[in-house]
PDB file of C-alpha atoms in Angstrom:
ATOM      1  CA  MET A   1      17.146  -4.887 -17.273  1.00 38.00           C
ATOM      2  CA  LEU A   2      14.803  -5.226 -19.606  1.00 38.00           C
ATOM      3  CA  PHE A   3      11.828  -7.946 -18.874  1.00 39.00           C
ATOM      4  CA  LEU A   4      10.049  -9.933 -21.874  1.00 39.00           C
ATOM      5  CA  GLY A   5       7.255 -10.576 -19.563  1.00 42.00           C
ATOM      6  CA  ARG A   6       4.859 -13.403 -20.445  1.00 49.00           C
ATOM      7  CA  LYS A   7       1.337 -12.470 -21.373  1.00 52.00           C
ATOM      8  CA  ASP A   8      -0.037 -12.924 -18.101  1.00 59.00           C
ATOM      9  CA  THR A   9       2.264 -11.404 -16.367  1.00 76.00           C
ATOM     10  CA  GLN A  10       1.736  -8.421 -17.724  1.00 84.00           C
ATOM     11  CA  VAL A  11      -1.517  -5.961 -17.021  1.00 86.00           C
ATOM     12  CA  LYS A  12      -2.205  -2.499 -18.157  1.00 81.00           C
ATOM     13  CA  ILE A  13      -2.921  -0.067 -15.760  1.00 74.00           C
ATOM     14  CA  ARG A  14      -4.543   3.801 -16.214  1.00 63.00           C
ATOM     15  CA  GLY A  15      -3.173   3.287 -19.885  1.00 67.00           C
ATOM     16  CA  GLN A  16       0.298   2.584 -19.596  1.00 74.00           C
ATOM     17  CA  ARG A  17       1.732  -1.205 -20.224  1.00 83.00           C
ATOM     18  CA  VAL A  18       3.188  -2.539 -16.253  1.00 87.00           C
ATOM     19  CA  GLU A  19       5.029  -6.015 -16.053  1.00 89.00           C
ATOM     20  CA  LEU A  20       4.456  -7.317 -13.065  1.00 92.00           C
ATOM     21  CA  GLY A  21       7.463  -9.458 -13.384  1.00 91.00           C
ATOM     22  CA  GLU A  22       9.646  -6.575 -12.624  1.00 91.00           C
ATOM     23  CA  ILE A  23       7.357  -5.429  -9.581  1.00 92.00           C
ATOM     24  CA  GLU A  24       8.599  -8.936  -8.451  1.00 93.00           C
ATOM     25  CA  HIS A  25      11.810  -8.537  -9.056  1.00 92.00           C
ATOM     26  CA  ASN A  26      12.014  -5.181  -7.354  1.00 92.00           C
ATOM     27  CA  LEU A  27      10.633  -7.242  -4.151  1.00 94.00           C
ATOM     28  CA  ALA A  28      12.835  -9.722  -4.075  1.00 92.00           C
ATOM     29  CA  MET A  29      15.691  -7.835  -4.180  1.00 92.00           C
ATOM     30  CA  GLN A  30      14.329  -6.170  -0.530  1.00 92.00           C
ATOM     31  CA  ASP A  31      15.658  -7.972   2.525  1.00 89.00           C
ATOM     32  CA  LYS A  32      13.696  -9.929   4.303  1.00 91.00           C
ATOM     33  CA  VAL A  33      12.022 -11.000   1.274  1.00 94.00           C
ATOM     34  CA  ALA A  34      11.877 -14.877  -0.059  1.00 93.00           C
ATOM     35  CA  LEU A  35       9.725 -15.176  -2.575  1.00 94.00           C
ATOM     36  CA  ALA A  36       7.163 -12.464  -4.351  1.00 94.00           C
ATOM     37  CA  VAL A  37       4.519 -12.377  -6.198  1.00 95.00           C
ATOM     38  CA  VAL A  38       2.631  -9.523  -7.890  1.00 95.00           C
ATOM     39  CA  ALA A  39      -0.689 -10.254  -9.775  1.00 94.00           C
ATOM     40  CA  TYR A  40      -3.650  -7.305 -10.569  1.00 92.00           C
ATOM     41  CA  PRO A  41      -6.856  -9.103  -9.865  1.00 91.00           C
ATOM     42  CA  LYS A  42      -9.631  -8.038 -12.099  1.00 89.00           C
ATOM     43  CA  THR A  43     -12.594  -9.404  -9.785  1.00 90.00           C
ATOM     44  CA  GLY A  44     -12.711  -9.368  -5.843  1.00 88.00           C
ATOM     45  CA  VAL A  45     -12.023  -7.145  -3.504  1.00 85.00           C
ATOM     46  CA  TYR A  46      -8.768  -6.126  -4.271  1.00 86.00           C
ATOM     47  CA  SER A  47      -9.787  -6.201  -8.369  1.00 85.00           C
ATOM     48  CA  ASN A  48      -7.840  -3.455 -10.749  1.00 83.00           C
ATOM     49  CA  LYS A  49      -5.497  -3.099  -7.582  1.00 85.00           C
ATOM     50  CA  LEU A  50      -1.633  -4.011  -7.699  1.00 88.00           C
ATOM     51  CA  VAL A  51      -0.849  -6.550  -4.864  1.00 92.00           C
ATOM     52  CA  ALA A  52       1.727  -8.317  -3.390  1.00 93.00           C
ATOM     53  CA  ILE A  53       1.777 -11.565  -2.061  1.00 95.00           C
ATOM     54  CA  ILE A  54       4.721 -11.753  -0.255  1.00 94.00           C
ATOM     55  CA  GLU A  55       6.394 -15.125   2.067  1.00 94.00           C
ATOM     56  CA  PRO A  56       9.043 -13.519   4.757  1.00 93.00           C
ATOM     57  CA  SER A  57      13.123 -15.140   4.543  1.00 90.00           C
ATOM     58  CA  THR A  58      12.764 -15.750   7.863  1.00 84.00           C
ATOM     59  CA  SER A  59      11.614 -19.426   9.277  1.00 68.00           C
ATOM     60  CA  ILE A  60       8.456 -20.155   9.911  1.00 70.00           C
ATOM     61  CA  HIS A  61       6.502 -22.954  11.011  1.00 68.00           C
ATOM     62  CA  TYR A  62       3.707 -24.181   8.455  1.00 63.00           C
ATOM     63  CA  THR A  63       0.916 -24.301  10.681  1.00 64.00           C
ATOM     64  CA  GLY A  64      -2.036 -24.460   7.658  1.00 65.00           C
ATOM     65  CA  THR A  65      -2.930 -26.038   4.028  1.00 70.00           C
ATOM     66  CA  GLY A  66      -3.260 -23.556   1.648  1.00 81.00           C
ATOM     67  CA  ILE A  67      -1.938 -19.678   1.613  1.00 89.00           C
ATOM     68  CA  GLN A  68      -2.199 -18.400   5.409  1.00 89.00           C
ATOM     69  CA  PRO A  69      -1.542 -14.987   6.004  1.00 90.00           C
ATOM     70  CA  LEU A  70       0.828 -13.555   9.031  1.00 88.00           C
ATOM     71  CA  SER A  71      -0.864 -11.297  12.140  1.00 84.00           C
ATOM     72  CA  HIS A  72       0.967  -8.057  12.747  1.00 82.00           C
ATOM     73  CA  LYS A  73       1.743  -9.843  15.643  1.00 84.00           C
ATOM     74  CA  VAL A  74       3.934 -12.145  14.335  1.00 86.00           C
ATOM     75  CA  LEU A  75       5.849  -9.610  11.250  1.00 86.00           C
ATOM     76  CA  GLY A  76       5.988  -7.955  14.544  1.00 85.00           C
ATOM     77  CA  GLU A  77       8.029 -11.169  16.395  1.00 87.00           C
ATOM     78  CA  ILE A  78      10.252 -12.350  13.239  1.00 89.00           C
ATOM     79  CA  GLY A  79      11.189  -8.620  12.627  1.00 88.00           C
ATOM     80  CA  PHE A  80       9.342  -8.011   9.389  1.00 88.00           C
ATOM     81  CA  ASP A  81       8.694  -4.340   8.598  1.00 86.00           C
ATOM     82  CA  VAL A  82       6.787  -4.348   6.103  1.00 84.00           C
ATOM     83  CA  SER A  83       6.213  -0.514   6.017  1.00 79.00           C
ATOM     84  CA  VAL A  84      10.169  -0.134   5.758  1.00 82.00           C
ATOM     85  CA  ILE A  85       9.792  -2.093   3.043  1.00 86.00           C
ATOM     86  CA  SER A  86       7.584   0.014   1.397  1.00 83.00           C
ATOM     87  CA  GLN A  87       9.213   3.008   1.095  1.00 76.00           C
ATOM     88  CA  ARG A  88      11.962   1.585  -0.353  1.00 82.00           C
ATOM     89  CA  VAL A  89      10.162   0.128  -2.769  1.00 83.00           C
ATOM     90  CA  VAL A  90       8.437   3.366  -4.109  1.00 75.00           C
ATOM     91  CA  GLN A  91      11.248   5.084  -4.134  1.00 75.00           C
ATOM     92  CA  THR A  92      12.323   2.705  -7.076  1.00 80.00           C
ATOM     93  CA  LEU A  93       9.125   2.057  -8.507  1.00 78.00           C
ATOM     94  CA  PRO A  94       7.292   4.841 -11.363  1.00 74.00           C
ATOM     95  CA  THR A  95       3.537   5.702  -9.990  1.00 67.00           C
ATOM     96  CA  HIS A  96       1.700   3.049 -11.583  1.00 71.00           C
ATOM     97  CA  MET A  97       3.727   1.044 -10.781  1.00 80.00           C
ATOM     98  CA  VAL A  98       3.611   1.268  -7.141  1.00 78.00           C
ATOM     99  CA  LEU A  99       1.420  -1.552  -5.204  1.00 84.00           C
ATOM    100  CA  ALA A 100      -1.808  -0.838  -3.349  1.00 81.00           C
ATOM    101  CA  ILE A 101      -1.511  -3.898  -1.008  1.00 87.00           C
ATOM    102  CA  TRP A 102       0.618  -5.690   0.850  1.00 90.00           C
ATOM    103  CA  ILE A 103      -0.236  -9.142   2.054  1.00 93.00           C
ATOM    104  CA  ILE A 104       2.641 -11.182   3.728  1.00 93.00           C
ATOM    105  CA  VAL A 105       1.963 -15.030   4.448  1.00 93.00           C
ATOM    106  CA  GLU A 106       3.687 -18.175   6.178  1.00 91.00           C
ATOM    107  CA  LYS A 107       4.444 -20.527   2.584  1.00 90.00           C
ATOM    108  CA  MET A 108       3.553 -18.981  -1.098  1.00 92.00           C
ATOM    109  CA  PRO A 109       1.661 -22.474  -2.525  1.00 91.00           C
ATOM    110  CA  THR A 110       4.435 -23.584  -4.887  1.00 89.00           C
ATOM    111  CA  LEU A 111       3.827 -26.167  -8.521  1.00 91.00           C
ATOM    112  CA  PRO A 112       5.352 -29.990  -8.191  1.00 91.00           C
ATOM    113  CA  SER A 113       8.070 -28.131 -10.196  1.00 92.00           C
ATOM    114  CA  THR A 114       8.583 -25.772  -7.413  1.00 89.00           C
ATOM    115  CA  LYS A 115       7.014 -22.777  -9.243  1.00 91.00           C
ATOM    116  CA  ILE A 116       5.111 -20.568  -7.668  1.00 92.00           C
ATOM    117  CA  ASP A 117       1.387 -21.738  -8.133  1.00 93.00           C
ATOM    118  CA  ARG A 118       0.151 -18.377  -9.976  1.00 92.00           C
ATOM    119  CA  SER A 119      -3.340 -19.565 -10.788  1.00 93.00           C
ATOM    120  CA  LEU A 120      -4.070 -20.026  -6.861  1.00 94.00           C
ATOM    121  CA  VAL A 121      -2.520 -17.064  -5.510  1.00 94.00           C
ATOM    122  CA  ASN A 122      -5.354 -14.938  -7.979  1.00 93.00           C
ATOM    123  CA  THR A 123      -8.003 -17.882  -7.067  1.00 94.00           C
ATOM    124  CA  TRP A 124      -7.170 -17.096  -3.885  1.00 94.00           C
ATOM    125  CA  LEU A 125      -7.168 -13.280  -3.602  1.00 94.00           C
ATOM    126  CA  ALA A 126     -10.433 -13.120  -5.636  1.00 92.00           C
ATOM    127  CA  ASN A 127     -12.725 -14.667  -2.394  1.00 92.00           C
ATOM    128  CA  VAL A 128     -10.620 -12.582  -0.065  1.00 89.00           C
ATOM    129  CA  PRO A 129     -13.730 -11.690   2.255  1.00 88.00           C
ATOM    130  CA  SER A 130     -14.416  -8.108   2.304  1.00 78.00           C
ATOM    131  CA  ASP A 131     -13.467  -7.526   6.162  1.00 77.00           C
ATOM    132  CA  PHE A 132      -9.438  -9.299   5.780  1.00 81.00           C
ATOM    133  CA  GLN A 133      -7.352  -7.008   7.010  1.00 76.00           C
ATOM    134  CA  PRO A 134      -3.311  -7.586   4.673  1.00 77.00           C
ATOM    135  CA  ALA A 135      -0.262  -5.210   6.301  1.00 72.00           C
ATOM    136  CA  ILE A 136      -0.986  -2.555   4.254  1.00 65.00           C
ATOM    137  CA  SER A 137      -4.183  -1.795   2.924  1.00 57.00           C
ATOM    138  CA  SER A 138      -6.180   0.989   0.393  1.00 50.00           C
ATOM    139  CA  VAL A 139      -9.115  -0.088   1.407  1.00 45.00           C
ATOM    140  CA  PRO A 140      -9.600   2.243   3.968  1.00 46.00           C
ATOM    141  CA  ASN A 141     -11.843   0.744   7.152  1.00 46.00           C
ATOM    142  CA  VAL A 142     -12.291   3.973   9.607  1.00 46.00           C
ATOM    143  CA  LYS A 143     -14.349   7.195  10.383  1.00 50.00           C
ATOM    144  CA  PRO A 144     -12.861  10.168  10.260  1.00 49.00           C
ATOM    145  CA  SER A 145     -12.912  11.962  14.277  1.00 53.00           C
ATOM    146  CA  LEU A 146     -15.743  14.022  14.465  1.00 52.00           C
ATOM    147  CA  HIS A 147     -13.300  16.990  15.151  1.00 82.00           C
ATOM    148  CA  GLU A 148     -13.354  19.821  12.364  1.00 89.00           C
ATOM    149  CA  ILE A 149     -11.020  21.726  11.300  1.00 93.00           C
ATOM    150  CA  PRO A 150     -11.028  25.712  11.318  1.00 93.00           C
ATOM    151  CA  ASP A 151     -11.417  27.547   8.085  1.00 92.00           C
ATOM    152  CA  THR A 152      -8.503  29.732   9.452  1.00 94.00           C
ATOM    153  CA  GLU A 153      -6.434  26.406   9.500  1.00 95.00           C
ATOM    154  CA  GLU A 154      -6.521  26.965   5.517  1.00 96.00           C
ATOM    155  CA  ILE A 155      -3.084  23.614   5.341  1.00 96.00           C
ATOM    156  CA  ALA A 156      -4.726  21.055   6.934  1.00 96.00           C
ATOM    157  CA  VAL A 157      -8.813  21.930   5.074  1.00 96.00           C
ATOM    158  CA  ALA A 158      -6.757  21.463   2.007  1.00 97.00           C
ATOM    159  CA  ILE A 159      -4.725  18.693   2.671  1.00 96.00           C
ATOM    160  CA  SER A 160      -7.670  17.063   4.284  1.00 94.00           C
ATOM    161  CA  ASN A 161      -9.297  17.439   1.420  1.00 93.00           C
ATOM    162  CA  LYS A 162      -7.115  16.791  -1.247  1.00 93.00           C
ATOM    163  CA  ILE A 163      -6.886  12.967   0.584  1.00 90.00           C
ATOM    164  CA  ALA A 164     -11.104  12.220   0.581  1.00 87.00           C
ATOM    165  CA  ALA A 165     -11.226  13.421  -3.463  1.00 87.00           C
ATOM    166  CA  SER A 166      -8.831  10.316  -3.919  1.00 80.00           C
ATOM    167  CA  MET A 167     -10.327   7.905  -1.490  1.00 73.00           C
ATOM    168  CA  ASN A 168     -11.921   4.944  -2.889  1.00 61.00           C
ATOM    169  CA  ARG A 169     -15.218   4.910  -0.786  1.00 58.00           C
ATOM    170  CA  GLY A 170     -18.536   5.978  -0.921  1.00 57.00           C
ATOM    171  CA  ASP A 171     -18.752   8.081   2.259  1.00 62.00           C
ATOM    172  CA  ARG A 172     -15.555  10.890   1.460  1.00 70.00           C
ATOM    173  CA  THR A 173     -16.925  13.380   1.524  1.00 76.00           C
ATOM    174  CA  SER A 174     -16.861  12.999   5.433  1.00 77.00           C
ATOM    175  CA  PHE A 175     -13.363  13.099   5.637  1.00 83.00           C
ATOM    176  CA  GLN A 176     -13.838  16.220   4.059  1.00 89.00           C
ATOM    177  CA  ARG A 177     -11.947  19.072   6.685  1.00 91.00           C
ATOM    178  CA  ARG A 178     -11.532  16.559   8.884  1.00 90.00           C
ATOM    179  CA  ASP A 179      -8.399  15.862  11.747  1.00 90.00           C
ATOM    180  CA  PHE A 180      -7.390  12.107  11.267  1.00 84.00           C
ATOM    181  CA  ASN A 181      -4.791  10.220  11.369  1.00 80.00           C
ATOM    182  CA  ILE A 182      -3.586   9.311   8.027  1.00 83.00           C
ATOM    183  CA  ALA A 183      -1.945   6.114   7.769  1.00 72.00           C
ATOM    184  CA  SER A 184      -5.563   4.024   9.385  1.00 68.00           C
ATOM    185  CA  VAL A 185      -7.944   5.570   6.364  1.00 72.00           C
ATOM    186  CA  GLY A 186      -5.744   2.887   4.436  1.00 65.00           C
ATOM    187  CA  ILE A 187      -4.118   6.071   1.906  1.00 71.00           C
ATOM    188  CA  ASP A 188      -2.280   3.991  -0.194  1.00 70.00           C
ATOM    189  CA  SER A 189       1.316   4.022  -1.891  1.00 71.00           C
ATOM    190  CA  ILE A 190      -0.346   5.730  -5.498  1.00 78.00           C
ATOM    191  CA  GLU A 191      -2.550   8.856  -3.176  1.00 82.00           C
ATOM    192  CA  ILE A 192       0.297   9.215  -1.350  1.00 84.00           C
ATOM    193  CA  ILE A 193       2.637  10.166  -4.038  1.00 87.00           C
ATOM    194  CA  SER A 194       0.278  12.106  -5.462  1.00 89.00           C
ATOM    195  CA  LEU A 195       0.091  13.647  -2.200  1.00 93.00           C
ATOM    196  CA  VAL A 196       4.087  14.611  -1.241  1.00 93.00           C
ATOM    197  CA  ARG A 197       4.163  16.774  -4.999  1.00 94.00           C
ATOM    198  CA  PHE A 198       1.024  18.759  -3.696  1.00 96.00           C
ATOM    199  CA  ILE A 199       2.015  19.282  -0.229  1.00 97.00           C
ATOM    200  CA  GLU A 200       5.627  20.186  -3.182  1.00 96.00           C
ATOM    201  CA  GLN A 201       3.682  22.240  -5.449  1.00 96.00           C
ATOM    202  CA  SER A 202       1.486  24.560  -2.985  1.00 96.00           C
ATOM    203  CA  TYR A 203       3.413  25.304  -0.320  1.00 96.00           C
ATOM    204  CA  LYS A 204       7.187  24.612  -1.744  1.00 95.00           C
ATOM    205  CA  VAL A 205       8.451  21.878   1.082  1.00 95.00           C
ATOM    206  CA  LYS A 206       9.269  18.445   0.607  1.00 94.00           C
ATOM    207  CA  VAL A 207       7.770  16.316   3.283  1.00 94.00           C
ATOM    208  CA  SER A 208       8.586  12.342   3.079  1.00 90.00           C
ATOM    209  CA  VAL A 209       6.414   9.025   2.284  1.00 84.00           C
ATOM    210  CA  ALA A 210       8.207   8.342   6.327  1.00 81.00           C
ATOM    211  CA  GLU A 211       6.736  10.641   7.646  1.00 88.00           C
ATOM    212  CA  ILE A 212       3.546  10.663   6.464  1.00 87.00           C
ATOM    213  CA  LEU A 213       3.660   6.879   7.267  1.00 78.00           C
ATOM    214  CA  ASP A 214       4.222   7.349  10.902  1.00 77.00           C
ATOM    215  CA  LYS A 215       1.741   6.225  13.053  1.00 70.00           C
ATOM    216  CA  HIS A 216       1.427   8.982  14.982  1.00 80.00           C
ATOM    217  CA  THR A 217       0.278  11.556  11.689  1.00 87.00           C
ATOM    218  CA  THR A 218      -2.262  13.401  11.598  1.00 89.00           C
ATOM    219  CA  ILE A 219      -3.556  15.674   8.939  1.00 93.00           C
ATOM    220  CA  ARG A 220      -3.743  18.288  12.007  1.00 93.00           C
ATOM    221  CA  SER A 221      -0.002  17.169  12.327  1.00 94.00           C
ATOM    222  CA  LEU A 222       1.221  17.070   9.224  1.00 96.00           C
ATOM    223  CA  ALA A 223       0.130  20.841   8.611  1.00 95.00           C
ATOM    224  CA  THR A 224       2.319  21.837  11.322  1.00 95.00           C
ATOM    225  CA  LEU A 225       5.156  20.491   9.937  1.00 95.00           C
ATOM    226  CA  ILE A 226       4.973  21.446   6.486  1.00 96.00           C
ATOM    227  CA  LEU A 227       4.946  25.653   8.367  1.00 95.00           C
ATOM    228  CA  GLU A 228       7.398  24.435   9.712  1.00 94.00           C
ATOM    229  CA  LYS A 229       9.720  23.437   6.771  1.00 92.00           C
ATOM    230  CA  ARG A 230       8.835  26.305   5.439  1.00 88.00           C
ATOM    231  CA  ASP A 231      10.841  28.179   8.396  1.00 76.00           C
TER     232      ASP A 231
END
């Protein structure tokens, strides 16, 4: 399908032109998604990141005004699994079009014409507080465990250093040679794909996105999984 989008829905990421409408179309095809907007803010905590704002198809009583994000608790109650949708999207989009931030809202703002109010969405994103917690985020907000990985665990050390090098945070060096829960540090979809390729090229085994994003997966458990797949 060819997308001829408006100029305000076309952005350049890593030197490649991205049509936001193409990503939105992909999201709209997913189960339980009613409306979707993809933005690439120029300012704010999510500047220069691809952000998805989604209204679920499950009926929710709208209790507030403006854009109201849904908590993880509410998402669980309505059976809206963001990780499942993100994994499907990762498999269908090229690397430079993979979303970094996912925000699920009660109701998408619309204009009198019923079209989505993109201007309001962009203004809201530019003013999101730094402590805001989206459904999936590439902004890490946790510290690694104090458990250092010994030199003998070469695969675990390599993976830890690989993830630390890709982090966009000032204390990323503190994650080197450390064991931590991978999903909890906010590794984004682009970094996950890079990690999957790194593992395949380095160790000749395939590890899925789902295996990496599993809430129980740590650096050392991932290294163990790689060793098991090699045997």
